[in-house]
Tab-separated table of C-alpha atoms in Angstrom:
chain	number	residue	atom	x	y	z
A	1	MET	CA	-14.056	-64.886	47.194
A	2	SER	CA	-12.679	-61.474	46.541
A	3	ALA	CA	-9.259	-62.379	47.884
A	4	GLN	CA	-8.907	-65.228	45.443
A	5	GLN	CA	-8.419	-64.445	41.807
A	6	LEU	CA	-11.072	-66.331	39.892
A	7	ASN	CA	-9.603	-67.149	36.520
A	8	ILE	CA	-12.366	-68.492	34.345
A	9	ALA	CA	-11.986	-68.026	30.617
A	10	ALA	CA	-14.820	-66.130	29.014
A	11	PRO	CA	-16.687	-68.441	26.638
A	12	ARG	CA	-15.596	-68.325	23.009
A	13	SER	CA	-13.113	-65.562	23.663
A	14	GLY	CA	-10.703	-66.696	20.988
A	15	ASP	CA	-8.737	-69.320	22.889
A	16	ILE	CA	-10.624	-72.194	21.293
A	17	ASP	CA	-8.612	-75.032	19.847
A	18	PRO	CA	-8.547	-74.312	16.076
A	19	LYS	CA	-9.724	-77.837	15.308
A	20	TYR	CA	-13.141	-76.916	16.733
A	21	LEU	CA	-13.491	-73.856	14.531
A	22	ARG	CA	-15.290	-74.041	11.211
A	23	GLN	CA	-13.278	-71.183	9.782
A	24	SER	CA	-10.409	-69.044	10.916
A	25	ALA	CA	-11.226	-67.186	14.105
A	26	SER	CA	-10.615	-63.698	12.774
A	27	SER	CA	-12.898	-63.990	9.757
A	28	SER	CA	-15.790	-65.586	11.633
A	29	SER	CA	-15.726	-63.590	14.842
A	30	ASN	CA	-16.402	-60.239	13.204
A	31	ARG	CA	-19.375	-61.646	11.392
A	32	GLU	CA	-20.651	-63.360	14.533
A	33	MET	CA	-20.320	-60.119	16.467
A	34	PHE	CA	-22.155	-58.240	13.739
A	35	LYS	CA	-24.994	-60.787	13.820
A	36	TRP	CA	-25.172	-60.620	17.626
A	37	LEU	CA	-25.346	-56.822	17.493
A	38	PHE	CA	-27.852	-56.775	14.640
A	39	MET	CA	-30.247	-58.967	16.633
A	40	ARG	CA	-30.126	-56.608	19.604
A	41	ILE	CA	-30.586	-53.442	17.539
A	42	SER	CA	-33.273	-54.750	15.180
A	43	GLY	CA	-35.212	-56.510	17.981
A	44	PRO	CA	-36.480	-53.422	19.848
A	45	ILE	CA	-37.178	-51.636	16.521
A	46	LEU	CA	-39.198	-54.649	15.355
A	47	LEU	CA	-41.139	-54.641	18.624
A	48	VAL	CA	-42.429	-51.120	17.852
A	49	LEU	CA	-42.978	-51.781	14.122
A	50	ILE	CA	-44.866	-55.059	14.648
A	51	PHE	CA	-46.940	-53.987	17.668
A	52	VAL	CA	-48.215	-50.936	15.755
A	53	HIS	CA	-48.760	-53.123	12.653
A	54	LEU	CA	-50.868	-55.601	14.654
A	55	PHE	CA	-52.751	-52.860	16.500
A	56	SER	CA	-53.645	-50.862	13.398
A	57	ASN	CA	-54.698	-53.927	11.383
A	58	LEU	CA	-56.439	-56.083	14.001
A	59	MET	CA	-57.440	-53.958	17.012
A	60	VAL	CA	-59.047	-50.819	15.585
A	61	GLY	CA	-62.252	-50.500	13.572
A	62	ASP	CA	-63.671	-53.841	12.458
A	63	GLY	CA	-60.447	-55.689	13.236
A	64	VAL	CA	-59.848	-58.716	11.046
A	65	HIS	CA	-63.178	-58.128	9.253
A	66	GLY	CA	-61.846	-54.830	7.949
A	67	LEU	CA	-58.917	-56.519	6.172
A	68	ASN	CA	-59.295	-56.477	2.416
A	69	PHE	CA	-57.633	-55.181	-0.720
A	70	GLY	CA	-59.031	-51.708	-0.085
A	71	LEU	CA	-57.394	-51.489	3.338
A	72	VAL	CA	-53.966	-52.430	1.943
A	73	ALA	CA	-54.423	-49.995	-0.949
A	74	GLY	CA	-55.427	-47.230	1.452
A	75	LYS	CA	-52.402	-47.826	3.676
A	76	TRP	CA	-49.870	-47.965	0.844
A	77	ALA	CA	-51.256	-44.746	-0.608
A	78	SER	CA	-49.233	-43.187	2.220
A	79	PRO	CA	-45.420	-43.188	1.966
A	80	LEU	CA	-45.274	-43.575	5.763
A	81	TRP	CA	-46.899	-47.027	5.672
A	82	GLN	CA	-44.843	-47.996	2.613
A	83	ILE	CA	-41.627	-47.238	4.484
A	84	TRP	CA	-43.046	-48.777	7.669
A	85	ASP	CA	-43.852	-52.069	5.942
A	86	LEU	CA	-40.606	-52.078	3.938
A	87	THR	CA	-38.507	-51.572	7.084
A	88	MET	CA	-40.512	-54.242	8.873
A	89	LEU	CA	-40.023	-56.677	5.981
A	90	TRP	CA	-36.253	-56.218	5.758
A	91	LEU	CA	-35.526	-56.136	9.485
A	92	ALA	CA	-37.830	-59.066	10.287
A	93	MET	CA	-36.482	-61.208	7.450
A	94	ILE	CA	-32.823	-60.552	8.297
A	95	HIS	CA	-33.503	-60.985	12.036
A	96	GLY	CA	-35.347	-64.254	11.335
A	97	THR	CA	-32.700	-65.517	8.924
A	98	ILE	CA	-29.902	-64.915	11.443
A	99	GLY	CA	-31.990	-66.568	14.175
A	100	VAL	CA	-32.897	-69.659	12.174
A	101	GLY	CA	-29.302	-69.800	10.902
A	102	THR	CA	-28.101	-69.962	14.508
A	103	ILE	CA	-30.512	-72.803	15.216
A	104	ILE	CA	-29.258	-74.670	12.110
A	105	ASP	CA	-25.657	-74.195	13.306
A	106	ASP	CA	-26.629	-75.573	16.722
A	107	TYR	CA	-28.439	-78.707	15.617
A	108	THR	CA	-26.506	-79.851	12.521
A	109	SER	CA	-23.222	-81.582	13.175
A	110	LYS	CA	-22.386	-82.675	9.629
A	111	ASP	CA	-21.079	-79.961	7.326
A	112	ARG	CA	-23.147	-81.178	4.376
A	113	THR	CA	-26.394	-81.059	6.359
A	114	ARG	CA	-25.590	-77.634	7.712
A	115	VAL	CA	-24.664	-76.154	4.348
A	116	GLY	CA	-27.757	-77.693	2.755
A	117	PHE	CA	-30.111	-76.150	5.313
A	118	LYS	CA	-28.286	-72.818	5.188
A	119	VAL	CA	-28.453	-72.597	1.382
A	120	ALA	CA	-32.188	-73.379	1.481
A	121	LEU	CA	-32.681	-70.761	4.214
A	122	TYR	CA	-30.768	-68.033	2.366
A	123	LEU	CA	-32.501	-68.736	-0.950
A	124	ALA	CA	-35.937	-68.595	0.704
A	125	SER	CA	-35.052	-65.388	2.547
A	126	VAL	CA	-33.699	-63.597	-0.516
A	127	ALA	CA	-36.751	-64.654	-2.547
A	128	ILE	CA	-39.176	-63.374	0.103
A	129	ILE	CA	-37.304	-60.072	0.614
A	130	VAL	CA	-37.160	-59.406	-3.141
A	131	LEU	CA	-40.815	-60.385	-3.633
A	132	GLY	CA	-42.041	-58.283	-0.694
A	133	THR	CA	-40.001	-55.248	-1.785
A	134	LEU	CA	-41.315	-55.474	-5.345
A	135	VAL	CA	-44.894	-55.795	-4.078
A	136	ILE	CA	-44.594	-52.632	-1.971
A	137	PHE	CA	-42.947	-50.565	-4.719
A	138	THR	CA	-44.877	-51.760	-7.762
A	139	PHE	CA	-48.259	-51.859	-6.049
A	140	GLU	CA	-51.086	-50.383	-8.150
A	141	PRO	CA	-54.202	-49.740	-6.025
A	142	CYS	CA	-56.514	-48.951	-8.942
A	143	MET	CA	-56.245	-52.046	-11.146
A	144	THR	CA	-57.986	-52.149	-14.478
A	145	ASP	CA	-59.176	-55.119	-16.505
A	146	ALA	CA	-58.262	-55.799	-20.142
A	147	ALA	CA	-60.858	-53.288	-21.353
A	148	GLY	CA	-59.351	-50.567	-19.203
A	149	ASN	CA	-62.199	-50.431	-16.662
A	150	LEU	CA	-61.563	-50.348	-12.935
A	151	MET	CA	-61.900	-53.711	-11.224
A	152	ASP	CA	-64.988	-54.097	-9.039
A	153	ASN	CA	-63.053	-54.559	-5.780
A	154	SER	CA	-61.011	-51.406	-6.249
A	155	PRO	CA	-60.959	-49.121	-3.210
A	156	SER	CA	-63.460	-46.280	-3.286
A	157	PHE	CA	-60.889	-43.521	-3.874
A	158	CYS	CA	-60.079	-45.004	-7.303
A	159	PHE	CA	-63.591	-44.222	-8.517
A	160	ASN	CA	-63.343	-40.574	-7.485
A	161	GLN	CA	-60.392	-39.765	-9.689
B	1	MET	CA	-22.837	-68.009	18.521
B	2	SER	CA	-24.566	-67.321	21.756
B	3	THR	CA	-28.163	-66.328	21.966
B	4	ALA	CA	-29.923	-65.530	25.234
B	5	THR	CA	-26.610	-65.152	26.948
B	6	THR	CA	-27.757	-65.574	30.492
B	7	ALA	CA	-24.475	-65.584	32.336
B	8	GLN	CA	-24.316	-68.184	35.053
B	9	GLN	CA	-21.600	-69.515	37.272
B	10	SER	CA	-20.028	-72.760	36.211
B	11	PRO	CA	-21.825	-75.773	37.673
B	12	PRO	CA	-19.973	-78.003	40.131
B	13	ALA	CA	-17.788	-80.448	38.265
B	14	GLU	CA	-19.374	-83.544	39.821
B	15	LYS	CA	-22.775	-82.845	38.302
B	16	LYS	CA	-22.208	-84.454	34.944
B	17	SER	CA	-25.847	-84.450	33.829
B	18	GLY	CA	-26.175	-80.728	34.400
B	19	ARG	CA	-29.595	-81.309	35.960
B	20	GLY	CA	-30.282	-79.100	38.922
B	21	THR	CA	-27.453	-76.744	38.099
B	22	LEU	CA	-27.947	-72.997	38.081
B	23	TYR	CA	-28.839	-73.025	34.382
B	24	ARG	CA	-30.426	-76.323	33.422
B	25	GLY	CA	-34.130	-76.622	34.138
B	26	LYS	CA	-34.276	-73.088	35.514
B	27	GLU	CA	-35.523	-69.728	34.227
B	28	GLY	CA	-32.511	-69.141	31.963
B	29	MET	CA	-32.976	-72.400	30.088
B	30	TRP	CA	-36.762	-72.306	29.702
B	31	SER	CA	-36.840	-68.693	28.547
B	32	TRP	CA	-34.230	-69.658	25.926
B	33	VAL	CA	-36.267	-72.696	24.800
B	34	GLY	CA	-39.367	-70.503	24.514
B	35	HIS	CA	-37.439	-67.871	22.567
B	36	ARG	CA	-36.227	-70.437	20.014
B	37	ILE	CA	-39.609	-72.089	19.491
B	38	THR	CA	-41.522	-68.807	19.158
B	39	GLY	CA	-38.810	-67.440	16.856
B	40	VAL	CA	-39.076	-70.357	14.410
B	41	VAL	CA	-42.889	-70.225	14.455
B	42	ILE	CA	-42.897	-66.474	13.738
B	43	PHE	CA	-40.328	-66.851	10.924
B	44	LEU	CA	-42.362	-69.570	9.188
B	45	PHE	CA	-45.507	-67.442	9.431
B	46	LEU	CA	-43.608	-64.435	8.080
B	47	LEU	CA	-42.703	-66.349	4.901
B	48	VAL	CA	-46.377	-67.235	4.362
B	49	HIS	CA	-47.550	-63.736	5.293
B	50	VAL	CA	-45.384	-62.049	2.625
B	51	LEU	CA	-46.709	-64.555	0.066
B	52	ASP	CA	-50.373	-63.923	0.953
B	53	THR	CA	-49.824	-60.162	0.916
B	54	ALA	CA	-48.145	-60.491	-2.493
B	55	LEU	CA	-51.568	-61.501	-3.849
B	56	VAL	CA	-52.443	-57.774	-3.977
B	57	ARG	CA	-50.306	-57.780	-7.149
B	58	VAL	CA	-52.417	-60.570	-8.647
B	59	SER	CA	-55.899	-59.111	-8.240
B	60	PRO	CA	-58.171	-57.637	-5.559
B	61	GLU	CA	-60.336	-60.777	-5.822
B	62	ALA	CA	-57.428	-63.161	-5.201
B	63	TYR	CA	-56.292	-61.187	-2.145
B	64	ASP	CA	-59.771	-60.859	-0.663
B	65	ALA	CA	-60.495	-64.564	-1.242
B	66	VAL	CA	-57.375	-65.681	0.650
B	67	ILE	CA	-57.720	-63.106	3.446
B	68	GLY	CA	-61.374	-64.153	3.745
B	69	THR	CA	-60.275	-67.583	4.953
B	70	TYR	CA	-58.751	-65.905	8.050
B	71	LYS	CA	-62.075	-64.503	9.228
B	72	ASN	CA	-63.491	-67.304	11.368
B	73	TRP	CA	-63.076	-68.485	14.930
B	74	TYR	CA	-60.576	-71.288	14.356
B	75	MET	CA	-58.239	-69.126	12.302
B	76	ALA	CA	-58.679	-66.432	14.952
B	77	LEU	CA	-57.415	-68.909	17.548
B	78	GLY	CA	-54.407	-69.613	15.331
B	79	GLU	CA	-53.740	-65.882	14.920
B	80	SER	CA	-54.018	-65.494	18.680
B	81	GLY	CA	-51.437	-68.223	19.175
B	82	LEU	CA	-49.157	-66.421	16.761
B	83	VAL	CA	-49.634	-63.089	18.508
B	84	ALA	CA	-48.982	-64.846	21.837
B	85	ALA	CA	-45.661	-66.028	20.370
B	86	VAL	CA	-44.828	-62.552	19.013
B	87	ILE	CA	-45.513	-60.879	22.381
B	88	TYR	CA	-43.382	-63.393	24.299
B	89	HIS	CA	-40.535	-63.176	21.776
B	90	ALA	CA	-40.674	-59.363	21.852
B	91	PHE	CA	-40.639	-58.960	25.634
B	92	ASN	CA	-38.143	-61.746	26.269
B	93	GLY	CA	-35.982	-60.234	23.529
B	94	ILE	CA	-35.913	-56.951	25.439
B	95	ARG	CA	-34.935	-58.972	28.517
B	96	ILE	CA	-32.021	-60.523	26.571
B	97	VAL	CA	-30.888	-57.060	25.464
B	98	LEU	CA	-31.001	-55.895	29.093
B	99	VAL	CA	-29.100	-58.980	30.288
B	100	ASP	CA	-26.375	-58.200	27.750
B	101	PHE	CA	-26.214	-54.400	27.963
B	102	TRP	CA	-27.485	-53.414	31.422
B	103	LYS	CA	-24.923	-53.648	34.195
B	104	LYS	CA	-27.355	-55.340	36.582
B	105	GLY	CA	-28.963	-57.417	33.835
B	106	THR	CA	-27.492	-60.749	34.905
B	107	LYS	CA	-28.375	-60.094	38.538
B	108	TYR	CA	-32.041	-59.471	37.818
B	109	HIS	CA	-32.583	-61.831	34.867
B	110	LYS	CA	-35.053	-63.971	36.830
B	111	GLN	CA	-37.070	-61.011	38.036
B	112	MET	CA	-37.076	-59.703	34.466
B	113	LEU	CA	-38.497	-63.029	33.264
B	114	TRP	CA	-41.351	-62.624	35.745
B	115	ALA	CA	-41.911	-59.117	34.416
B	116	VAL	CA	-41.996	-60.604	30.895
B	117	MET	CA	-44.615	-63.143	31.981
B	118	ILE	CA	-46.788	-60.547	33.717
B	119	LEU	CA	-46.593	-58.153	30.752
B	120	TRP	CA	-47.347	-61.067	28.446
B	121	VAL	CA	-50.527	-61.952	30.361
B	122	VAL	CA	-51.719	-58.326	30.360
B	123	VAL	CA	-50.966	-57.515	26.708
B	124	PHE	CA	-51.994	-60.876	25.282
B	125	GLY	CA	-55.136	-60.974	27.450
B	126	ALA	CA	-56.219	-57.592	26.105
B	127	PHE	CA	-55.458	-58.625	22.517
B	128	PHE	CA	-57.264	-61.959	22.843
B	129	VAL	CA	-60.470	-60.515	24.313
B	130	ARG	CA	-60.656	-57.730	21.706
B	131	HIS	CA	-59.729	-60.005	18.781
B	132	MET	CA	-62.239	-62.746	19.665
B	133	MET	CA	-65.004	-60.186	20.244
B	134	LEU	CA	-64.323	-58.674	16.806
B	135	VAL	CA	-64.218	-62.079	15.113
B	136	LEU	CA	-67.327	-63.511	16.797
B	137	GLY	CA	-69.265	-60.258	16.708
B	138	GLY	CA	-68.721	-59.466	13.018
């Protein structure tokens, strides 16, 4: 084996017949490489972010029974959890959008179908990222009703102010 | 674009179906299938999860009412299924990173899949027992 020179082209190394390419090789390959790299960098970060998220919300204290408005308000009173959840939102949404986009590319052969699914995917992703970001940054833990009184379900620290 | 790039030797030319080759029907293929399915499931949940969390901007009552529907045994089973998917996707994702970046990654990709499965059983088992005890006990 070692004496013979095996000459097998690496897959998708640029020597693909142009008629099989959806766009010019140079413009698409950089983006594809960036997506490939992003998946491998964001993946391990997401593992830590999501495992801690699940542990702190479901495994400690009363677990799922402890989940309520007060718990969210208490967490987002700390900038650490705000940044934690914001990072998780952005990385998970971009990671998921690239992943689902790859699956769409794999299983749609017609351009119209592919573009349709991709547009729907990107619109949904942008909407969710914008919504989630606004929720984290505009969150008001101590909500008041029209008369200016604290709402009944407000977390306990609101009443101490 | 290649995901789960588990490098394999080219199959013999006479095997047109691909069945029984080094890749098809073996660890590389099934771990890839599992990674795709769990990935889509997690992404769909993530969309819903941001929407339900966004209810904190509507009112404490609206948020608590929706979150309250999660606190029973059948939703707990669904959550467990989701966490099972997250744990597999996370550990197999690390395996993919190692296959791509570690020099011996392609050599040990099968052993690493076994490590993924063992870790999955341990971590998910611990989660499942604790989660169901909390749900049923509360």
